[in-house]
CSV table of C-alpha atoms in Angstrom, one decimal:
chain,number,residue,atom,x,y,z
A,3,MET,CA,0.0,0.0,0.1
A,4,ILE,CA,2.9,2.3,0.9
A,5,ARG,CA,4.6,1.7,-2.4
A,6,ILE,CA,1.2,2.2,-4.3
A,7,LEU,CA,0.7,5.7,-2.5
A,8,SER,CA,4.2,6.6,-3.2
A,9,PHE,CA,4.0,6.1,-6.8
A,10,LEU,CA,0.6,7.7,-7.2
A,11,LEU,CA,2.1,10.8,-5.1
A,12,LEU,CA,5.1,11.0,-7.7
A,13,PHE,CA,2.9,10.4,-10.6
A,14,PHE,CA,0.6,13.1,-9.6
A,15,LEU,CA,3.5,15.6,-9.0
A,16,SER,CA,5.0,14.8,-12.4
A,17,TRP,CA,1.6,15.3,-14.0
A,18,ASN,CA,1.0,18.4,-12.2
A,19,CYS,CA,4.2,19.9,-13.2
A,20,LYS,CA,3.8,19.1,-16.8
A,21,SER,CA,0.3,20.1,-17.0
A,22,LYS,CA,1.4,23.7,-16.1
A,23,GLN,CA,3.8,23.7,-18.8
A,24,GLU,CA,1.2,22.4,-21.3
A,25,SER,CA,-1.3,24.7,-20.0
A,26,LEU,CA,0.8,27.6,-20.5
A,27,ILE,CA,1.6,26.4,-24.2
A,28,GLU,CA,-2.0,26.1,-24.9
A,29,GLU,CA,-2.8,29.6,-23.7
A,30,ILE,CA,-0.1,31.0,-25.7
A,31,GLN,CA,-1.2,29.3,-28.7
A,32,GLU,CA,-4.6,30.8,-28.4
A,33,LEU,CA,-2.9,34.1,-27.9
A,34,LEU,CA,-1.0,33.6,-31.2
A,35,GLU,CA,-4.0,32.8,-33.0
A,36,GLU,CA,-5.5,35.9,-31.8
A,37,GLN,CA,-2.5,37.7,-32.9
A,38,ASN,CA,-1.8,39.1,-29.3
A,39,TYR,CA,1.9,38.8,-29.7
A,40,GLU,CA,2.9,41.2,-27.1
A,41,LYS,CA,1.1,39.5,-24.2
A,42,ALA,CA,2.4,36.1,-25.5
A,43,SER,CA,5.8,37.3,-25.5
A,44,GLY,CA,5.5,38.6,-22.1
A,45,MET,CA,4.2,35.5,-20.6
A,46,LEU,CA,6.7,33.4,-22.4
A,47,LYS,CA,9.6,35.6,-21.1
A,48,ASP,CA,8.5,35.6,-17.6
A,49,TYR,CA,8.6,31.7,-17.6
A,50,LEU,CA,12.1,31.6,-19.2
A,51,VAL,CA,13.4,34.2,-16.7
A,52,LYS,CA,12.2,32.7,-13.5
A,53,PRO,CA,13.7,29.7,-11.8
A,54,LYS,CA,12.0,26.2,-12.4
A,55,SER,CA,10.6,24.2,-9.3
A,56,ASP,CA,13.6,22.2,-9.0
A,57,ASP,CA,16.4,25.1,-9.1
A,58,GLU,CA,17.9,26.0,-6.4
A,59,VAL,CA,17.4,29.7,-5.7
A,60,LEU,CA,20.1,31.6,-3.7
A,61,ALA,CA,18.8,35.2,-3.8
A,62,SER,CA,15.3,36.1,-5.1
A,63,GLU,CA,15.8,40.0,-5.2
A,64,LYS,CA,18.3,42.4,-6.7
A,65,PRO,CA,20.9,43.7,-4.3
A,66,GLU,CA,21.4,47.4,-3.8
A,67,THR,CA,24.7,47.2,-4.9
A,68,PRO,CA,26.1,45.2,-8.0
A,69,ARG,CA,26.4,41.7,-7.0
A,70,ILE,CA,30.0,40.1,-6.9
A,71,VAL,CA,30.4,36.4,-7.8
A,72,GLU,CA,33.8,34.6,-7.5
A,73,LEU,CA,34.7,31.0,-8.0
A,74,SER,CA,37.5,28.7,-6.9
A,75,TYR,CA,39.6,27.4,-9.6
A,76,ASP,CA,38.2,24.0,-9.8
A,77,ARG,CA,34.7,25.7,-9.9
A,78,LYS,CA,33.5,23.9,-6.6
A,79,ARG,CA,33.8,26.8,-4.3
A,80,LEU,CA,31.2,29.6,-4.9
A,81,ILE,CA,31.7,33.0,-3.4
A,82,TYR,CA,29.1,35.9,-3.9
A,83,LEU,CA,28.3,39.1,-2.2
A,84,GLU,CA,24.9,40.3,-1.4
A,85,ASP,CA,25.5,44.2,-0.6
A,86,SER,CA,27.5,43.7,2.8
A,87,LYS,CA,26.9,40.0,3.2
A,88,LEU,CA,29.7,37.6,2.0
A,89,ILE,CA,28.2,34.1,1.2
A,90,TRP,CA,30.0,30.8,0.2
A,91,ARG,CA,29.0,27.3,-0.9
A,92,ASP,CA,31.2,24.3,-1.4
A,93,ALA,CA,30.1,21.7,-3.7
A,94,SER,CA,32.8,19.2,-2.8
A,95,ASP,CA,31.8,18.7,0.7
A,96,GLY,CA,28.3,20.5,0.9
A,97,SER,CA,29.2,23.2,3.3
A,98,ASN,CA,28.1,26.7,3.4
A,99,GLY,CA,28.2,29.7,5.3
A,100,SER,CA,28.3,33.7,5.5
A,101,LYS,CA,30.0,36.4,7.0
A,102,SER,CA,28.5,40.1,7.6
A,103,LEU,CA,31.0,42.9,6.5
A,104,ASP,CA,31.1,46.4,8.0
A,105,GLU,CA,31.0,48.0,4.7
A,106,VAL,CA,30.1,47.0,1.0
A,107,PRO,CA,33.5,46.2,-0.7
A,108,ALA,CA,34.0,47.9,-4.2
A,109,SER,CA,35.7,44.5,-5.6
A,110,LEU,CA,36.6,41.0,-4.3
A,111,ALA,CA,39.5,38.6,-5.4
A,112,VAL,CA,39.6,35.1,-4.0
A,113,SER,CA,42.6,32.6,-3.4
A,114,LEU,CA,43.0,29.3,-5.5
A,115,ASN,CA,40.6,27.4,-3.4
A,116,ALA,CA,38.4,30.4,-2.4
A,117,ASN,CA,39.1,29.8,1.1
A,118,PHE,CA,40.2,33.5,1.7
A,119,ALA,CA,39.3,36.7,0.0
A,120,LEU,CA,40.7,40.1,-0.6
A,121,ALA,CA,38.4,42.9,-0.3
A,122,GLU,CA,38.8,46.4,-1.5
A,123,TYR,CA,36.8,49.2,0.2
A,124,PRO,CA,36.3,52.6,-1.4
A,125,MET,CA,37.8,55.6,0.3
A,126,THR,CA,38.0,59.3,-0.9
A,127,ASN,CA,40.9,58.8,-2.7
A,128,GLY,CA,41.4,55.1,-3.8
A,129,CYS,CA,40.7,51.9,-2.0
A,130,ARG,CA,41.8,50.0,1.4
A,131,LEU,CA,42.5,46.4,1.5
A,132,PHE,CA,41.2,43.6,4.1
A,133,ALA,CA,42.3,39.9,3.7
A,134,ILE,CA,39.4,37.7,5.1
A,135,SER,CA,39.0,34.1,6.1
A,136,LEU,CA,36.0,32.6,4.3
A,137,LYS,CA,36.2,29.1,6.4
A,138,ASN,CA,36.6,30.6,10.1
A,139,ASN,CA,37.3,33.9,11.7
A,140,ASP,CA,41.2,33.4,12.2
A,141,LEU,CA,41.9,36.2,9.5
A,142,LEU,CA,40.7,39.9,9.4
A,143,TYR,CA,43.8,41.7,8.4
A,144,GLU,CA,43.8,45.4,7.1
A,145,SER,CA,46.6,46.6,4.9
A,146,GLY,CA,48.1,49.8,5.5
A,147,ALA,CA,48.3,50.5,1.7
A,148,GLN,CA,45.8,52.8,0.1
A,149,ILE,CA,45.6,51.7,-3.5
A,150,SER,CA,44.0,52.6,-6.9
A,151,CYS,CA,40.6,51.0,-7.3
A,152,ARG,CA,41.3,50.3,-11.0
A,153,ASN,CA,43.2,47.1,-10.3
A,154,ARG,CA,42.7,43.6,-9.1
A,155,GLY,CA,45.0,42.2,-6.3
A,156,GLY,CA,45.5,38.6,-5.1
A,157,ILE,CA,45.8,36.7,-1.9
A,158,SER,CA,47.9,33.3,-1.5
A,159,ASP,CA,45.9,30.2,-0.9
A,160,ASP,CA,47.0,30.1,2.7
A,161,GLY,CA,46.1,33.7,3.2
A,162,SER,CA,49.5,34.6,4.6
A,163,LYS,CA,50.4,37.0,1.9
A,164,ILE,CA,48.4,39.5,-0.2
A,165,TYR,CA,49.5,41.2,-3.6
A,166,TYR,CA,48.5,44.7,-4.9
A,167,PHE,CA,49.7,47.4,-7.3
A,168,VAL,CA,50.8,50.8,-6.4
A,169,ASP,CA,52.1,53.1,-9.2
A,170,ASN,CA,52.0,50.4,-11.7
A,171,GLN,CA,54.4,48.1,-9.4
A,172,LEU,CA,53.5,45.1,-7.7
A,173,TYR,CA,53.8,44.7,-3.8
A,174,GLU,CA,53.8,41.8,-1.4
A,175,GLU,CA,52.5,42.0,2.2
A,176,LYS,CA,52.3,39.5,5.0
A,177,THR,CA,48.8,39.4,6.7
A,178,VAL,CA,50.4,39.9,10.1
A,179,GLU,CA,51.5,42.9,12.2
A,180,PRO,CA,53.5,44.9,11.8
A,181,ARG,CA,52.6,45.9,8.4
A,182,THR,CA,55.6,45.4,6.0
A,183,PRO,CA,54.8,45.7,2.3
A,184,LYS,CA,57.7,45.0,0.0
A,185,LEU,CA,58.2,45.8,-3.8
A,186,ILE,CA,58.7,42.7,-5.5
A,187,VAL,CA,58.1,43.4,-9.2
A,188,SER,CA,59.1,47.0,-10.7
A,189,LYS,CA,56.8,48.6,-13.2
A,190,GLU,CA,59.5,48.0,-15.9
A,191,LYS,CA,59.0,44.3,-15.9
A,192,ILE,CA,54.9,44.5,-16.2
A,193,THR,CA,54.6,47.1,-19.2
A,194,PRO,CA,51.3,47.5,-20.8
A,195,PRO,CA,51.1,47.3,-24.6
A,196,PHE,CA,50.6,51.1,-24.9
A,197,ALA,CA,52.8,53.0,-22.6
A,198,GLY,CA,50.9,56.4,-23.1
A,199,LEU,CA,47.5,54.9,-21.8
A,200,LYS,CA,47.1,54.5,-18.0
A,201,ALA,CA,47.6,51.0,-17.3
A,202,ARG,CA,45.2,48.5,-15.3
A,203,PHE,CA,46.6,45.4,-13.7
A,204,PHE,CA,44.8,42.0,-12.6
A,205,LEU,CA,45.9,38.9,-10.7
A,206,TYR,CA,44.5,35.6,-10.8
A,207,PRO,CA,45.7,32.6,-9.0
A,208,ILE,CA,47.0,29.3,-10.8
A,209,GLY,CA,48.6,26.9,-8.1
A,210,LYS,CA,50.9,29.0,-5.7
A,211,ASP,CA,51.5,31.4,-8.8
A,212,PHE,CA,49.4,34.1,-10.6
A,213,LEU,CA,48.6,35.3,-14.1
A,214,LEU,CA,49.0,39.0,-14.3
A,215,PHE,CA,47.3,41.0,-17.0
A,216,SER,CA,48.6,44.5,-17.8
A,217,GLY,CA,47.1,46.8,-20.4
A,218,ASN,CA,43.9,49.0,-21.1
A,219,ALA,CA,41.3,49.8,-23.7
A,220,GLY,CA,41.1,46.2,-25.2
A,221,SER,CA,44.8,45.6,-25.4
A,222,TYR,CA,46.8,43.6,-22.7
A,223,TYR,CA,49.8,41.6,-22.0
A,224,LEU,CA,49.7,38.4,-20.2
A,225,TYR,CA,52.4,37.5,-17.6
A,226,TYR,CA,53.3,34.7,-15.6
A,227,PHE,CA,54.1,35.8,-11.9
A,228,GLN,CA,55.9,33.5,-9.4
A,229,PRO,CA,55.7,34.9,-5.9
A,230,GLU,CA,58.4,32.8,-4.5
A,231,LYS,CA,60.9,33.6,-7.2
A,232,LYS,CA,59.8,37.3,-7.2
A,233,SER,CA,59.6,36.8,-11.1
A,234,VAL,CA,57.6,37.7,-14.0
A,235,GLU,CA,57.7,36.2,-17.6
A,236,ARG,CA,55.5,37.6,-20.5
A,237,ILE,CA,53.5,34.5,-21.9
A,238,ASP,CA,51.0,36.1,-24.2
A,239,GLN,CA,50.3,39.3,-26.0
A,240,GLU,CA,47.4,40.6,-28.1
A,241,VAL,CA,45.0,39.9,-25.2
A,242,ILE,CA,41.6,41.3,-25.4
A,243,SER,CA,40.3,41.1,-22.2
A,244,PRO,CA,41.7,40.8,-18.6
A,245,LEU,CA,39.3,38.2,-17.6
A,246,ILE,CA,39.8,34.3,-17.2
A,247,TYR,CA,37.3,31.6,-17.1
A,248,TYR,CA,38.4,28.7,-15.2
A,249,GLY,CA,37.9,25.3,-16.9
A,250,THR,CA,37.9,21.8,-15.7
A,251,GLY,CA,41.2,20.5,-14.2
A,252,ASP,CA,44.1,22.8,-14.3
A,253,SER,CA,43.1,25.0,-17.2
A,254,ALA,CA,41.5,28.4,-17.8
A,255,TYR,CA,40.2,30.3,-21.0
A,256,TYR,CA,40.8,34.0,-22.0
A,257,LEU,CA,40.1,36.0,-25.1
A,258,GLY,CA,43.0,37.1,-27.4
A,259,GLY,CA,43.1,38.5,-31.0
A,260,SER,CA,41.8,42.0,-32.1
A,261,ILE,CA,38.9,44.0,-31.9
A,262,GLY,CA,36.5,42.4,-34.6
A,263,ARG,CA,38.6,39.2,-34.7
A,264,LEU,CA,38.4,37.2,-31.5
A,265,HIS,CA,40.4,34.1,-30.7
A,266,LEU,CA,39.4,31.8,-27.6
A,267,ARG,CA,42.9,30.9,-26.1
A,268,ARG,CA,43.4,28.0,-23.3
A,269,LEU,CA,45.9,28.3,-20.7
A,270,GLN,CA,47.1,25.0,-19.1
A,271,PHE,CA,48.9,25.3,-15.8
A,272,GLY,CA,49.6,23.1,-12.8
A,273,LYS,CA,53.3,21.7,-13.8
A,274,GLY,CA,55.7,24.5,-14.0
A,275,LYS,CA,55.5,27.5,-16.6
A,276,PRO,CA,51.8,27.6,-17.9
A,277,SER,CA,51.3,27.2,-21.6
A,278,SER,CA,49.1,29.0,-23.8
A,279,SER,CA,47.4,27.8,-27.1
A,280,LYS,CA,45.4,29.5,-29.6
A,281,LEU,CA,42.1,27.5,-30.2
A,282,PHE,CA,39.7,29.2,-32.7
A,283,THR,CA,37.8,32.1,-33.7
A,284,ILE,CA,34.6,33.0,-31.9
A,285,SER,CA,31.9,35.6,-32.1
A,286,ARG,CA,30.5,38.2,-29.7
A,287,LYS,CA,27.9,35.9,-28.3
A,288,GLU,CA,30.6,33.7,-27.1
A,289,ILE,CA,32.9,35.9,-25.4
A,290,ASN,CA,32.4,34.4,-21.8
A,291,PRO,CA,33.4,30.8,-22.4
A,292,TRP,CA,32.6,28.5,-19.6
A,293,LYS,CA,33.8,24.8,-20.4
A,294,LEU,CA,31.7,21.9,-20.1
A,295,PRO,CA,33.5,18.7,-18.7
A,296,GLY,CA,34.2,16.0,-21.0
A,297,LYS,CA,33.3,17.7,-24.2
A,298,ASN,CA,34.7,20.4,-26.5
A,299,GLU,CA,31.6,22.5,-25.9
A,300,PHE,CA,31.0,25.8,-24.1
A,301,VAL,CA,28.0,28.0,-22.5
A,302,SER,CA,28.2,31.7,-22.8
A,303,ASN,CA,25.6,34.5,-22.2
A,304,TYR,CA,24.9,37.4,-24.6
A,305,SER,CA,22.1,40.0,-24.4
A,306,GLY,CA,20.2,38.1,-22.1
A,307,LYS,CA,20.5,34.6,-23.8
A,308,VAL,CA,22.3,31.6,-22.9
A,309,HIS,CA,24.2,29.8,-25.8
A,310,LEU,CA,25.6,26.4,-25.9
A,311,TRP,CA,28.4,26.2,-28.6
A,312,GLY,CA,31.5,24.7,-29.9
A,313,PRO,CA,34.0,24.4,-32.7
A,314,SER,CA,32.3,21.3,-34.3
A,315,ARG,CA,28.8,22.5,-33.6
A,316,LYS,CA,26.2,25.0,-34.3
A,317,SER,CA,25.6,27.6,-31.5
A,318,GLN,CA,22.3,26.8,-29.9
A,319,VAL,CA,20.0,29.1,-27.8
A,320,LEU,CA,18.9,27.5,-24.4
A,321,PRO,CA,15.6,28.0,-22.9
A,322,LEU,CA,17.0,30.1,-20.2
A,323,LEU,CA,17.1,33.8,-20.0
A,324,CYS,CA,19.9,35.0,-17.8
A,325,GLU,CA,21.9,38.5,-17.7
A,326,ARG,CA,25.1,37.1,-16.4
A,327,ILE,CA,26.3,33.5,-16.0
A,328,TRP,CA,28.8,31.3,-14.2
A,329,LEU,CA,29.4,27.6,-14.4
A,330,VAL,CA,29.5,26.1,-11.0
A,331,ASP,CA,31.1,22.8,-10.2
A,332,GLN,CA,30.9,20.7,-13.4
A,333,ASN,CA,27.9,21.7,-15.2
A,334,LYS,CA,25.6,23.9,-13.1
A,335,VAL,CA,24.6,27.2,-14.5
A,336,LEU,CA,24.6,30.0,-11.8
A,337,CYS,CA,21.9,32.4,-13.6
A,338,GLU,CA,21.5,36.1,-12.6
A,339,ASN,CA,18.3,37.3,-14.3
A,340,GLU,CA,17.1,40.6,-15.1
A,341,LYS,CA,15.2,41.1,-12.0
A,342,GLY,CA,18.2,40.4,-9.9
A,343,GLY,CA,17.5,37.0,-8.7
A,344,LEU,CA,20.1,34.3,-8.4
A,345,TYR,CA,19.9,30.7,-8.8
A,346,LEU,CA,21.5,27.5,-10.0
A,347,THR,CA,19.9,25.4,-12.6
A,348,ASN,CA,20.8,22.3,-14.7
A,349,LEU,CA,21.6,22.1,-18.3
A,350,ASP,CA,18.8,19.2,-18.9
A,351,PHE,CA,15.8,20.8,-20.2
A,352,PRO,CA,12.3,18.9,-20.8
A,353,GLU,CA,10.9,18.9,-24.2
A,354,GLU,CA,8.2,21.4,-23.0
A,355,ASP,CA,10.9,24.2,-22.2
A,356,TRP,CA,12.3,23.9,-25.8
A,357,ARG,CA,8.6,24.3,-27.2
A,358,ILE,CA,8.2,27.4,-25.0
A,359,LEU,CA,11.6,28.9,-26.2
A,360,LYS,CA,10.4,28.3,-29.8
A,361,LEU,CA,7.1,30.1,-29.2
A,362,TYR,CA,8.8,33.0,-27.4
A,363,GLU,CA,11.1,33.3,-30.4
A,364,GLU,CA,8.1,33.4,-32.6
A,365,ALA,CA,5.9,35.7,-30.6
A,366,ARG,CA,8.8,38.2,-30.0
A,367,ASP,CA,9.8,38.6,-33.7
A,368,LYS,CA,6.2,39.2,-34.8
């Protein structure tokens, strides 16, 4: 009897969920027959924007300040900022937690495994730095430096050191008193492509070392920075954007080429000097490439749409409307929608969702 009741309950829930989708499709078809395209498009868009019943909602409202999202190199640890509340989730062990900050940071950078964060707080003339532990309360260190808010610093994976830029030079500081910042890389060693433009600098952790971007206005050099050796080495040029997208394993992706001709590039790290390889030309709708595991496929978002694409397949729009996305863990999409909601969703979509997407595109184009 218990088995029969359980089966009937599951059947009813499945039928009820499907009936809502089918009911929406039937209503939309009636609106299309009446040529009420605006109402049909609005209803379909509302469905595609909202999280589904089996999605995990992290935030339902838009924060007052722009949301900051960071990931560990393996994408298993997610860090996001909701105004002055710092929240983390770990897919590897299921742990999660949060920390209330006294102020809202202007920016945030995390260590390799995202156990520590370097927060920048705006001041009248620049930013001040705080090193924060994200697993316990054993680190809350304020640097004595006042830096430009234009750059992105870094923090070691054990939280013992922070790195930041002052006057185009790279400094290292231990996260213990007394404050002892040290110049470790002079500006002559991390020059940007165009000396006449005010340069920006960005650090991203790869193992014990970092990637360092130097440049501005869509033109950057990429350097390999080794803190232990206090050395830098240029490994790529003609870089379009100072952003990286962690892949699966010890890999990351970034954009190279020139304006109007974009190339996807892969960086392999983990054993000595990282190697950079040029992959293939991409379009504007593929400019934030999140690599899927086990396949030569990526997901990107552009103009509110989410695309599935690869070098040997035609780009496909997914039944999901997001303003920004991140690929968390292996293949979970973190979606920030136009209403400011934030939720995790899978890339498996029922047939009804594909039908709803097709109807939405038809109604929108009328």
